[in-house]
Every structure is written in C-alpha cells, then in structure tokens.
Amino acid sequence: MPTKQSLTQKNIRLSERAIEKILLLAGISSVVLIGLIFIFLFKEAVFFFQTASPFDLIGKWVYDEWASKNIFNMMWQAVSKIPKYSLVPLICGSFLVAFPATLISAVIGIGCAIYLSEIASNKTRETLKPTLELLAGIPSVVLGFFMLAVVATVVQNLLGTKFRLNAFVGSLGTALCVLPIIITISEDALRAVPKELRDASYALGATKWQTIFGTVLPAAISGISAAVILGFGRALGETMIVVMATGNAALITLNIFSSVRTMTANIAAELGAVAQGSEHYYALFVVGSVLFAFTFILNIFSEIILSGMRRKLRM
Amino acid sequence: MTPSSSVSYPLQNLSVKPFNLLEACLEVLVRLFILIPFFSLLYIMTKIFQLGFPTLSWEFLTQPPVDGMTHGGIFPCIFGTLSITILMILMALPLGVAAAIYLTEYAGQGPFFRIIRAAVNNLAGVPSIIFGLFGVGFFILFMGRNIDGVLKSGLLFGQPCMLWAAATLAVLVLPVIIVSTEEALNAVPQSHRAASLALGATKWQTIRDVVLPQARGGILTGAILAISRGAGETAPILFTGCAYFLPRLPVVNLFGVIPMINPLDQFMELSYHIFIMATQSTDAAKTLPIQYATTLVLITLTFLLNLTAIVFRIYFRKKLGQVSI
C-alpha cells in the first residue's frame, strides 16, 4: 500500500512528465511546420507532371504562324490556346530584382554596420537602432504602394525610363525591406569581434580604418556574408513590393529598366484566378516549390555560417 | 558587455593623428550611409501623412465603402484587420510561448536543440507568398475539406475564411514570438531557478511561478511585434480568406444573442484593401486619395505597435538591470 504522500508525489511526477511532453510537441512545431510546407507544396507540384513534361518548365516548341515554322518558345503564358509554363522569364525576373536589391542594401548596410559598431557612440547607436526596427516594421504592402505611387514617378522623371514600373523600382523597394536585416546581422558580427584584436592592431600603429579593413572586417567576414546571403533570400521571396512595383510583364531580359515578373509576383497575381486542380494551378505550385527550394537553401547556408561563427566565439 | 564601452584605447588617443583624407572621406561616407535608412523612414512617413491626411475623417474610419469603393470609408477593413490579428495571436501565442519554454528550459544544447533552432530561423525566412500557397494547400484543402468530410457540413470549412487566414498568419508570426520569448526567458537569472528548485519546487512549478512571471514583459513585447507583423502582411491572406468587397461584417450571433467574430466568414482587410485598390480596381487614379488614407491608417497602426514594443523592451530590460538595446 503506497502512502498518501508518495501517491501525490507520483502524481506530481506524472504531471511533470505530461507537461514536458506537451511542451516538446510545441517545441518541435517549427520543425513540423517546415516539413508540412515542404510536403504540401511539393505534393501539389508533382501533379503538374501528370499532364506536362518537366521540359515544359524550360520551354516549348510552338508553331509560329508568322514565321511558318516551329519556334522554341520560352514564355510564361498560362492563359492561352497553348499554355506555356516556362520558368525562365520568372527566374530571370526574380534575379533581376533580387540581385540589385541585395547589392544596394549590402553596400549601404555594411557601411551602416561599420558606423554603428566602430564609430558611433553607445548613445547614438541606441537611438539609431530603434529607427531601423521601425523601418523594418513598415508593412511590405505599404512600401510597394509607396514605390508604385510616389517613387516610380520620381525615378521615371529622373532617368527617363520607358516603363514607369520596372525591375529597378522594385529592387529599390526591396532594398529598403532587406536593409534592416543586413545591418542588424552584420553589426552583430562586427561587434562580436573581440576587442583584443582591435587593440593589437592599434598597438601595431594601424589607423582606425586600417584596423577596420585589415582586422575587424576579415574577422567578421563570415557573419557579414551570412547577412548578405540571408538578405538575398529575403529579396528573392519579397512579394508585395514586386507585385506592385515591377510591372509584371514576364520578359526574358537583362535590362534593369524593363518590366519584369518575379516568381513571387506570378503566384500572387495568378493563384486567385485559377481553378483548383487545373494544370495552371499545379504549375503555380511548381513555381512556389522552386522559390521555396531557393530560399530554403540560402537560409540553411547562412544558418550554418552563423552557427559556426557562434560556436567559434564561445570557445 | 559591449566591445566599445567606456574603456577607450589609450594608444589611439595618444598617437599623433595626421589628417588622412582617405580616412576622413570613409568616415563621412558611412555617416551618410546611416542617414539613408533614417531618411527613407522619415520620407515615407511624411509623404504618406501629407497625401493621406486630407482624406482622413471620422466618417472615413467608421463607414463602409460605397459606390463601388470609390467613396465612403474603410471601417470593414479596420474591423477585419483587428479580428484576424486577434484570432492569429490566440493561435500563435500559446504555441510560440510553449515552444520557447521547451527550447530554453528543456531542450539542452545538443543537436536536437540545433535542429529546432535552425527550423525556427528557416521558418522566419520563408517567403510570405509561400505561406499563402501553404494556407491554400494545407489549411483550406486538406484540413478544411477533411473537417467538412467528418462533420458532413458541406462546404463550410473547406473554403477561404478568416479562420484559415488567421492560422496562416499564425504560422508566419510564430518565429517572432518564439525568438522574443526565448530572449525573455534567457534573461531570467539562472540563480532564481536554482533557488526555486532548492526549495523543493519541481521544474514546471519553477517555470510557472518563478521564470514566467519575470519574463512577462518580454513575452508581451513579442506578442505586440507579432501583431504588428501580422497586421501588415498581405501575401499569406491573398487566397486564404480576404474579400475584395463584403457588404456585411464577419460577425455572427452566438446562440442568437452574443455577437462575436465569425471565423468562417470572409473579411475585408487593410493591407489587402491597399493592394487591390492600387492594382486591381478599374480606375486606380480616381481612388488614389482613399489609397493614401488607408495606407496612412495601416502605417500608423503598425508604427504605433512597433513603437510600443520598443518602449516596452527598453523598460523591461532596464527593470532586469540590462542597459544595452
């Protein structure tokens, strides 16, 4: 016969274990959700290949009436007599927006991070950093609308571009959205560089900027590159800004002042109008899967770099 | 501990510093760079205020749109945004806080912890439109249709509605809540846990009565940040429940008397309203004042929420004896 006390103790132990199990379930929720996203994107995407060949994602031989011969057609034209689902113009569009956006925000962002970590006083930094958070907190639809309504006109007047809405306007907006991320992570990386390294550099007679370029930046380079990679992933995945500000014409071009259509914008613009279960519907999930694969790899890559950096710093 | 704290570099201060043009230029350059995010924020805020404020009025905030949305107010959008963020935070907060408790108090530092950590970070980097696709594929078509199948309720759950839109947003803001809760839990001194355990409290009792009460402020900050993020997102709800125009509010009378949000109805929403008015409406130029005013309402809402979160965080960190932001 167990005593009353040992019974309550047993109950406590049982409830402790039950609580731990419940918390474990919550704890692995992110892993489960990432898994579910994988499964449900790819599951729908696979159906596309029931009716179409993987080759269709690059292009299709289509008989051209004007030239009276078959022409290899690389177009995204989902609503037409012969639907074409080439991903080439979409990937081209995505990169034409994401590359300049990352370039702009990396140059400015690393500069800002150097200022915040090496030059600014504590007080200045503590007033500036919340500003960055407020910038990061602007909804992307607001940035997109702002680009569409205000900046596009300014850019067109300044540069005299043919299209009012183009990849450049989109990448400016995306750069604003990526900038806070790059600044925050690069600044963390710079500030994690031990003070002794700076002291040693100064002791050898190096000036401030010699120390920054010769010692601090090389020491923080892994964290900074992780920040840029992460920023690039965000730029690729940015949706509302590009759907509103890039003009949405699916062209294969390297001209940054041309209208483009990104993978994200393509999904946003077309999914609302397709019948669930149609080839077009599955094609959009293919686009989503490709996009997800891109950003997933970039995220994992920067995560590995950052966790390696953290481990090195702990030692 | 900050690297560049009150201890200055004696050698640097003593050395004769010849004027170096290149160094001076670089310093000016980064000083100019830091002004870019600052002035972008200022420019966006003032421009939208300037263009949106004249249209703003009490009627605009409390009336539904009329005449094919070319006139009238945006009350249903404000109502929709508030309802969906409430539903979202009800789903995301318990899950996120529980996940953070597990991560900080139970998971240890092993490979298992690192996998969860990586998943949280990765979830934060998933493009928002992917959440939209996920919402359609998982919540509406898989969960909704299956619930309908079990309940034999026709097509009630298996269609876009506020419940699934809120669930999609909840997945999106989950990392925000987990990260800030974790930070709040880690800020509670280890000695407090040890003291509680030494007095004979169990692990859960310690968490419930010692750790969580001290972390309340940080959790609240995370919840506010999550609400702000959720209120501004558009892409995840594009296909999971937003309506272009809805003549009624998504409200149902519980037991015929108590009015409450109807999670199975579609809804209008501020950010979606901006999007469709600017890109899909027949005469976007004609409704430009309404677009600016709606944007002003949304940006004011998120700005105030973020500001509150920042102020809270500074306050609670001071209380815990940390100064750095």
XYZ file of C-alpha atoms in Angstrom:
640
model
C 0.000 0.000 0.000
C 1.593 3.305 -1.063
C 1.233 6.063 1.464
C -0.812 9.166 0.676
C 2.322 11.277 0.351
C 4.033 9.018 -2.111
C 0.817 8.973 -4.150
C 0.784 12.764 -4.502
C 4.459 12.647 -5.322
C 3.749 10.127 -8.013
C 1.002 12.361 -9.362
C 3.338 15.330 -9.456
C 5.942 13.301 -11.265
C 3.347 12.146 -13.777
C 2.052 15.648 -14.435
C 5.625 16.928 -14.749
C 6.272 14.355 -17.410
C 2.977 15.119 -19.175
C 3.799 18.837 -19.228
C 7.227 18.131 -20.651
C 5.653 16.036 -23.408
C 3.182 18.813 -24.262
C 5.977 21.382 -24.364
C 8.016 19.041 -26.536
C 5.146 18.951 -29.026
C 5.089 22.737 -29.116
C 8.866 22.803 -29.335
C 9.023 20.713 -32.460
C 6.128 22.643 -34.051
C 8.522 24.683 -36.193
C 10.208 21.552 -37.493
C 6.796 20.022 -38.209
C 5.573 23.180 -39.941
C 8.646 23.395 -42.171
C 8.052 19.718 -43.025
C 4.369 20.354 -43.774
C 5.222 23.307 -46.018
C 7.622 21.046 -47.914
C 5.070 18.252 -48.246
C 2.101 20.355 -49.248
C 3.996 22.450 -51.774
C 5.685 19.522 -53.468
C 2.593 17.305 -53.276
C 0.587 19.737 -55.391
C 3.560 20.486 -57.629
C 4.013 16.808 -58.516
C 0.552 16.707 -60.104
C 1.791 19.140 -62.748
C 3.946 16.425 -64.247
C 0.935 14.178 -64.822
C -0.108 16.291 -67.777
C 3.066 18.176 -68.646
C 6.684 17.219 -69.095
C 9.488 18.695 -66.960
C 10.897 20.086 -70.200
C 7.869 22.420 -70.401
C 9.331 24.316 -67.473
C 12.131 25.493 -69.762
C 10.265 25.978 -72.995
C 8.065 24.509 -75.696
C 8.279 24.108 -79.459
C 5.328 26.077 -80.755
C 4.316 26.501 -84.391
C 4.613 30.152 -85.261
C 2.216 31.328 -87.961
C 4.231 34.397 -88.907
C 7.472 32.514 -89.420
C 5.650 29.362 -90.632
C 7.881 27.107 -88.584
C 8.268 25.733 -85.084
C 9.918 28.129 -82.674
C 11.318 27.273 -79.267
C 9.202 29.370 -77.009
C 10.378 30.303 -73.515
C 7.385 32.126 -72.118
C 5.058 32.058 -69.163
C 1.680 32.267 -70.810
C -0.649 30.185 -68.714
C -3.857 31.505 -70.186
C -3.653 30.889 -73.922
C -4.634 28.304 -76.523
C -1.343 26.503 -75.977
C -0.478 27.212 -72.330
C 3.231 27.803 -71.783
C 4.795 27.343 -68.378
C 8.426 28.298 -68.830
C 10.070 29.272 -65.552
C 12.945 31.013 -67.345
C 11.373 34.502 -67.518
C 10.188 34.237 -63.903
C 13.572 33.175 -62.528
C 15.183 35.840 -64.688
C 12.768 38.425 -63.249
C 13.339 37.286 -59.677
C 17.100 37.606 -60.020
C 16.885 40.904 -61.868
C 15.084 42.335 -58.839
C 16.908 40.454 -56.078
C 20.494 40.990 -57.288
C 20.421 44.797 -57.486
C 18.377 44.964 -54.277
C 20.926 42.848 -52.404
C 23.826 44.776 -53.934
C 22.379 48.142 -52.899
C 21.439 47.028 -49.412
C 24.721 45.154 -48.877
C 26.871 48.204 -49.727
C 24.769 50.570 -47.643
C 24.053 48.005 -44.938
C 27.664 47.021 -44.298
C 28.594 50.713 -44.242
C 25.876 51.358 -41.669
C 27.005 48.357 -39.637
C 30.604 49.656 -39.609
C 29.347 53.029 -38.463
C 27.138 51.551 -35.721
C 29.759 49.173 -34.387
C 33.055 51.059 -34.864
C 32.297 54.765 -34.957
C 29.005 55.620 -33.256
C 28.931 56.209 -29.512
C 26.745 53.938 -27.425
C 24.168 56.648 -27.129
C 23.940 57.299 -30.868
C 23.678 53.611 -31.548
C 20.892 53.176 -29.050
C 18.865 55.937 -30.674
C 19.519 54.739 -34.228
C 18.760 51.065 -33.764
C 15.074 51.509 -32.882
C 14.774 53.611 -36.048
C 15.959 50.614 -38.020
C 13.360 48.482 -36.306
C 10.658 50.953 -37.236
C 11.853 50.839 -40.848
C 11.796 47.047 -40.727
C 8.281 47.245 -39.308
C 6.797 49.033 -42.322
C 4.465 46.522 -43.989
C 5.716 45.468 -47.419
C 2.386 46.412 -48.967
C 2.979 49.989 -47.805
C 6.471 50.009 -49.331
C 5.023 48.536 -52.519
C 2.291 51.133 -52.682
C 4.795 53.892 -51.965
C 7.043 52.684 -54.783
C 4.072 52.437 -57.140
C 2.505 55.766 -56.299
C 5.445 58.036 -55.454
C 8.919 56.678 -56.228
C 8.093 55.232 -59.678
C 7.199 58.695 -60.960
C 10.290 60.272 -59.404
C 12.538 57.602 -60.956
C 10.914 57.976 -64.362
C 11.330 61.744 -64.307
C 14.948 61.468 -63.198
C 16.089 58.684 -65.507
C 13.541 58.923 -68.304
C 12.810 55.207 -68.338
C 10.416 53.694 -70.866
C 8.317 51.815 -68.332
C 7.144 53.596 -65.210
C 7.075 50.324 -63.278
C 10.251 48.298 -63.756
C 12.702 45.981 -62.060
C 14.748 48.909 -60.770
C 11.837 50.473 -58.884
C 11.020 47.041 -57.448
C 14.591 46.456 -56.341
C 14.772 49.889 -54.676
C 11.735 48.963 -52.578
C 13.095 45.502 -51.868
C 16.442 47.019 -50.854
C 14.646 49.124 -48.234
C 12.999 45.978 -46.927
C 16.251 43.964 -46.829
C 18.440 46.764 -45.449
C 17.469 46.424 -41.755
C 18.180 42.678 -41.849
C 21.655 43.132 -43.340
C 22.519 45.976 -40.960
C 21.387 44.103 -37.843
C 23.184 40.834 -38.610
C 26.399 42.478 -39.899
C 26.516 44.745 -36.872
C 26.159 41.721 -34.582
C 29.020 40.078 -36.454
C 31.240 43.166 -36.185
C 30.520 43.647 -32.507
C 31.311 40.011 -31.817
C 34.928 40.607 -32.899
C 36.947 40.613 -29.666
C 38.285 43.975 -28.507
C 41.768 42.477 -28.144
C 42.079 42.167 -31.912
C 41.393 45.873 -32.352
C 43.810 46.730 -29.548
C 46.522 44.627 -31.136
C 46.017 46.356 -34.456
C 46.161 49.812 -32.889
C 49.246 48.789 -30.909
C 50.970 47.960 -34.170
C 50.329 51.512 -35.293
C 47.366 50.920 -37.567
C 44.894 53.755 -38.030
C 41.192 53.372 -37.390
C 40.281 52.433 -40.960
C 43.330 50.235 -41.363
C 42.085 48.385 -38.306
C 38.563 48.171 -39.715
C 39.654 46.904 -43.141
C 42.642 44.862 -42.012
C 41.384 43.320 -38.796
C 37.711 43.791 -37.934
C 36.122 43.128 -41.335
C 38.178 39.988 -42.061
C 37.344 38.660 -38.603
C 33.640 39.275 -39.130
C 33.509 38.247 -42.778
C 31.600 35.020 -42.193
C 28.832 36.782 -40.281
C 28.641 39.545 -42.854
C 28.419 37.096 -45.734
C 25.681 35.222 -43.863
C 23.832 38.522 -43.559
C 24.120 39.161 -47.297
C 23.017 35.612 -48.164
C 20.047 35.923 -45.830
C 19.227 39.294 -47.377
C 19.361 37.777 -50.834
C 16.924 35.080 -49.734
C 14.545 37.719 -48.426
C 14.862 39.707 -51.628
C 14.012 36.630 -53.703
C 10.973 35.973 -51.539
C 9.686 39.539 -51.372
C 6.169 39.551 -52.771
C 4.035 42.619 -52.268
C 6.661 45.185 -53.298
C 7.486 43.432 -56.556
C 3.902 42.587 -57.460
C 3.019 46.267 -57.139
C 6.136 47.956 -58.480
C 7.740 45.866 -61.217
C 5.082 45.988 -63.903
C 4.529 42.205 -64.027
C 5.446 41.560 -67.662
C 7.067 38.132 -67.947
C 10.007 39.021 -70.190
C 13.429 37.461 -70.516
C 15.706 40.439 -70.228
C 18.808 41.741 -68.522
C 17.652 45.325 -68.747
C 17.009 46.541 -65.254
C 14.689 49.276 -66.503
C 12.367 46.814 -68.175
C 9.176 45.465 -66.643
C 9.674 42.014 -65.190
C 7.619 39.384 -63.430
C 9.129 37.530 -60.491
C 8.216 34.074 -59.228
C 6.547 35.575 -56.156
C 4.558 38.135 -58.132
C 3.485 35.462 -60.579
C 1.920 33.379 -57.817
C 0.325 36.399 -56.173
C -1.156 37.639 -59.418
C -2.487 34.354 -60.765
C -3.435 31.990 -57.961
C -6.606 33.900 -57.155
C -7.991 33.350 -60.640
C -7.245 29.686 -61.327
C -9.486 26.684 -60.846
C -8.204 24.396 -58.128
C -6.920 21.185 -59.687
C -6.185 22.630 -63.122
C -2.792 22.359 -64.799
C -2.274 26.094 -64.282
C -2.966 25.683 -60.543
C -0.373 22.940 -60.231
C 2.084 24.978 -62.313
C 1.857 27.776 -59.739
C 2.748 25.271 -57.023
C 5.748 24.269 -59.129
C 6.817 27.926 -59.147
C 6.271 28.009 -55.374
C 8.336 24.854 -54.869
C 11.241 26.252 -56.904
C 11.103 29.504 -54.957
C 10.900 27.662 -51.640
C 13.858 25.471 -52.611
C 15.932 28.559 -53.483
C 15.212 30.380 -50.229
C 15.453 27.219 -48.125
C 18.974 26.521 -49.388
C 20.021 30.145 -48.846
C 18.569 30.119 -45.314
C 20.263 26.836 -44.386
C 23.538 28.112 -45.827
C 23.512 31.303 -43.759
C 22.342 29.366 -40.698
C 25.355 27.052 -40.974
C 27.740 30.008 -41.314
C 26.150 31.857 -38.380
C 26.059 28.866 -36.040
C 29.688 28.102 -36.912
C 30.551 31.687 -36.034
C 28.666 31.487 -32.744
C 30.472 28.272 -31.804
C 33.853 29.774 -32.655
C 33.101 32.801 -30.471
C 32.086 30.687 -27.490
C 35.432 28.911 -27.491
C 29.058 43.750 -22.225
C 29.772 45.892 -25.207
C 33.101 45.812 -27.010
C 33.400 49.566 -27.336
C 32.421 50.537 -23.825
C 33.779 53.254 -21.568
C 37.333 51.918 -21.768
C 38.972 53.908 -24.544
C 42.048 52.984 -26.493
C 44.918 54.854 -24.857
C 47.334 54.336 -27.720
C 44.853 55.612 -30.246
C 44.261 58.750 -28.240
C 47.944 59.437 -27.602
C 49.254 58.807 -31.084
C 49.779 61.780 -33.334
C 46.971 61.555 -35.828
C 47.935 63.139 -39.112
C 44.965 64.249 -41.150
C 44.250 61.456 -43.539
C 41.978 62.426 -46.419
C 41.003 58.872 -47.280
C 40.074 58.052 -43.702
C 38.079 61.240 -43.368
C 36.220 60.507 -46.605
C 35.391 56.977 -45.463
C 34.069 58.263 -42.181
C 31.885 60.828 -43.949
C 30.691 58.079 -46.299
C 29.463 55.737 -43.576
C 27.914 58.682 -41.767
C 25.980 59.407 -44.960
C 25.039 55.750 -45.280
C 23.458 55.636 -41.837
C 21.268 58.570 -42.829
C 19.739 56.555 -45.686
C 17.507 54.223 -43.615
C 16.728 57.100 -41.288
C 15.642 59.487 -44.034
C 13.852 56.779 -46.008
C 11.678 56.170 -42.967
C 11.134 59.884 -42.471
C 10.377 60.459 -46.170
C 7.891 57.597 -46.389
C 6.110 58.616 -43.202
C 5.819 62.318 -44.041
C 4.830 61.721 -47.665
C 2.081 59.296 -46.729
C 0.901 61.541 -43.944
C 0.858 64.540 -46.248
C -1.065 62.731 -49.004
C -3.347 60.669 -46.796
C -4.306 63.064 -44.035
C -6.709 65.314 -46.028
C -8.975 62.330 -46.766
C -8.943 61.098 -43.199
C -12.064 61.842 -41.202
C -14.261 60.272 -38.562
C -16.626 59.100 -41.303
C -13.741 57.526 -43.214
C -12.858 55.409 -40.190
C -16.402 54.403 -39.263
C -18.280 53.999 -42.574
C -18.222 51.134 -45.085
C -17.135 51.821 -48.685
C -19.888 52.872 -51.105
C -20.288 53.417 -54.871
C -18.089 50.507 -55.928
C -15.494 51.516 -53.326
C -14.877 54.923 -54.897
C -16.315 56.697 -51.858
C -17.064 56.033 -48.221
C -14.843 54.699 -45.505
C -12.823 51.683 -44.573
C -14.497 50.512 -41.382
C -14.917 46.873 -42.520
C -11.180 46.760 -43.296
C -10.231 48.045 -39.848
C -12.651 45.597 -38.273
C -11.265 42.753 -40.377
C -7.649 43.579 -39.529
C -8.437 43.710 -35.804
C -10.428 40.448 -35.888
C -7.858 38.499 -37.828
C -4.956 39.654 -35.642
C -6.906 38.685 -32.512
C -7.583 35.215 -33.909
C -3.981 34.941 -35.066
C -2.442 35.852 -31.729
C -4.825 33.470 -29.909
C -3.380 30.663 -32.009
C 0.253 31.734 -32.211
C 0.953 32.992 -28.685
C 0.299 29.794 -26.662
C 2.143 27.675 -29.210
C 5.066 30.080 -29.521
C 5.482 30.578 -25.781
C 5.289 26.841 -25.123
C 7.861 26.216 -27.858
C 10.187 28.826 -26.381
C 9.798 27.326 -22.886
C 10.745 23.949 -24.274
C 13.731 25.380 -26.136
C 15.176 27.291 -23.174
C 14.240 25.069 -20.233
C 14.137 21.505 -21.535
C 15.950 21.095 -24.835
C 19.541 21.498 -23.671
C 22.196 22.483 -26.202
C 22.579 19.291 -28.233
C 21.921 18.541 -31.889
C 18.163 18.321 -31.219
C 18.189 21.921 -29.985
C 20.180 22.988 -33.036
C 17.689 21.373 -35.409
C 14.757 23.192 -33.794
C 16.783 26.428 -33.784
C 17.512 26.022 -37.494
C 13.837 25.291 -38.196
C 12.720 28.437 -36.353
C 15.223 30.578 -38.268
C 14.269 28.952 -41.516
C 10.568 29.459 -40.875
C 11.301 33.153 -40.357
C 12.889 33.268 -43.811
C 10.161 31.502 -45.789
C 8.760 33.920 -48.400
C 5.364 35.225 -47.373
C 3.707 34.097 -50.620
C 4.776 30.523 -49.818
C 2.681 30.785 -46.659
C -0.211 31.755 -48.919
C 0.262 28.613 -51.019
C 0.651 26.559 -47.847
C -2.552 28.044 -46.433
C -4.471 27.019 -49.532
C -2.915 23.558 -49.821
C -2.816 22.602 -46.153
C -5.399 24.580 -44.199
C -8.204 25.018 -46.720
C -7.924 21.981 -49.000
C -6.511 19.441 -46.549
C -7.735 20.408 -43.074
C -10.894 22.260 -44.112
C -12.127 19.683 -46.600
C -11.407 16.861 -44.160
C -13.265 18.613 -41.322
C -16.167 19.094 -43.707
C -15.993 15.418 -44.576
C -16.108 14.368 -40.934
C -18.799 16.855 -39.890
C -20.746 16.389 -43.132
C -21.059 20.177 -43.199
C -20.989 20.623 -46.971
C -18.531 23.334 -47.900
C -18.142 25.250 -44.655
C -14.533 24.806 -43.558
C -13.121 23.869 -46.951
C -13.180 27.369 -48.373
C -11.259 30.598 -47.778
C -12.304 32.159 -44.475
C -10.927 34.147 -41.577
C -10.056 31.047 -39.546
C -7.602 29.766 -42.159
C -6.239 33.207 -42.936
C -5.540 33.693 -39.236
C -3.977 30.240 -38.996
C -1.705 31.014 -41.954
C -0.632 34.283 -40.343
C -0.095 32.454 -37.043
C 2.441 30.177 -38.737
C 4.155 33.257 -40.167
C 4.489 35.106 -36.837
C 5.391 32.005 -34.812
C 9.176 32.608 -35.115
C 8.739 36.222 -33.940
C 7.040 35.023 -30.746
C 9.453 32.139 -30.166
C 12.559 34.303 -30.552
C 11.399 37.116 -28.278
C 10.018 34.746 -25.627
C 13.264 32.805 -25.660
C 15.189 36.014 -25.159
C 12.922 36.964 -22.252
C 13.327 33.534 -20.614
C 17.103 33.599 -21.029
C 17.217 36.989 -19.305
C 15.837 35.461 -16.087
C 18.896 34.757 -13.896
C 19.817 31.103 -13.522
C 20.158 31.627 -9.759
C 16.411 32.244 -9.432
C 15.724 28.852 -10.968
C 18.289 27.234 -8.694
C 16.765 28.865 -5.621
C 13.292 27.681 -6.525
C 14.476 24.125 -7.237
C 16.426 24.084 -3.974
C 13.240 24.941 -2.078
C 11.743 21.744 -3.432
C 9.694 23.140 -6.289
C 9.503 20.924 -9.353
C 10.784 22.057 -12.721
C 7.349 23.036 -14.010
C 6.458 24.819 -10.762
C 9.697 26.774 -11.093
C 8.895 27.751 -14.661
C 5.294 28.626 -13.880
C 5.834 30.569 -10.654
C 9.382 31.944 -10.953
C 10.521 32.148 -14.559
C 7.359 33.056 -16.493
C 6.262 35.937 -14.231
C 9.647 37.605 -14.737
C 9.537 37.021 -18.483
C 6.042 38.505 -18.857
C 7.315 41.796 -20.228
C 9.432 40.181 -22.919
C 6.591 37.899 -23.946
C 4.250 40.877 -24.196
C 6.792 42.688 -26.375
C 6.989 39.661 -28.650
C 3.202 39.479 -28.887
C 2.985 43.142 -29.884
C 5.684 42.692 -32.541
C 3.823 39.652 -33.851
C 0.535 41.562 -34.032
C 2.227 44.377 -35.905
C 3.791 41.931 -38.338
C 0.529 40.058 -38.848
C -1.492 43.217 -39.350
C 0.789 44.301 -42.175
C 1.134 41.048 -44.091
C -0.804 40.655 -47.316
C 0.597 37.794 -49.350
C -0.411 34.969 -46.941
C -4.041 36.073 -46.833
C -4.492 36.831 -50.541
C -6.065 33.440 -51.197
C -6.994 32.258 -47.719
C -9.935 34.473 -46.860
C -9.731 38.098 -47.939
C -12.669 39.586 -49.782
C -12.493 42.363 -52.355
C -15.728 43.788 -51.069
C -18.070 42.412 -48.449
C -21.318 44.230 -47.706
C -21.562 42.732 -44.195
C -19.200 42.491 -41.256
C -17.894 38.984 -40.493
C -19.988 38.768 -37.331
C -22.249 36.011 -36.060
C -24.578 35.943 -33.075
C -23.571 33.160 -30.747
C -26.711 31.331 -29.513
C -28.601 34.043 -31.334
C -27.655 36.738 -28.819
C -23.950 37.260 -28.175
C -22.305 38.918 -31.164
C -18.846 37.584 -31.970
C -16.388 37.442 -34.854
C -17.401 34.781 -37.343
C -14.219 32.886 -38.171
C -15.921 31.057 -41.022
C -16.775 34.196 -42.948
C -14.603 36.075 -45.397
C -13.427 39.552 -44.454
C -12.002 42.812 -45.743
C -8.560 43.804 -44.551
C -6.479 47.000 -44.585
C -3.350 45.784 -46.341
C -5.351 43.772 -48.866
C -7.551 46.804 -49.444
C -4.480 48.905 -50.320
C -3.242 46.204 -52.661
C -6.440 45.726 -54.644
C -7.317 49.415 -54.736
C -3.878 50.228 -56.141
C -3.569 47.386 -58.627
C -6.883 45.715 -59.423
C -9.541 48.387 -59.324
C -10.936 49.703 -62.596
C -9.930 53.295 -62.000
C -6.990 53.311 -59.610
C -6.219 57.003 -60.172
C -9.701 58.048 -59.081
C -9.411 56.340 -55.701
C -5.850 57.481 -55.019
C -6.855 59.657 -52.024
C -8.592 56.653 -50.438
C -5.493 54.528 -51.062
C -3.253 57.080 -49.378
C -5.594 57.436 -46.427
C -5.866 53.646 -46.000
C -2.079 53.389 -46.151
C -1.834 56.114 -43.532
C -4.175 54.179 -41.235
C -2.207 50.943 -41.671
C 1.218 52.532 -41.270
C 0.066 54.443 -38.185
C -1.236 51.211 -36.685
C 1.965 49.231 -37.275
C 4.195 52.178 -36.365
C 2.460 52.652 -33.022
C 2.560 48.922 -32.290
C 6.287 48.749 -33.056
C 6.981 51.872 -31.026
C 5.094 50.387 -28.073
C 7.122 47.190 -28.385
C 10.405 49.125 -28.425
C 9.441 51.249 -25.417
C 8.281 48.147 -23.528
C 11.506 46.374 -24.279
C 13.669 49.240 -23.067
C 11.530 49.478 -19.925
C 11.613 45.760 -19.122
C 15.334 45.451 -19.848
C 16.056 48.334 -17.503
C 13.989 46.553 -14.894
C 16.065 43.425 -15.337
C 19.206 45.505 -14.993
C 20.382 45.456 -18.576
C 21.089 48.686 -20.357
C 22.005 47.809 -23.896
C 19.284 47.748 -26.532
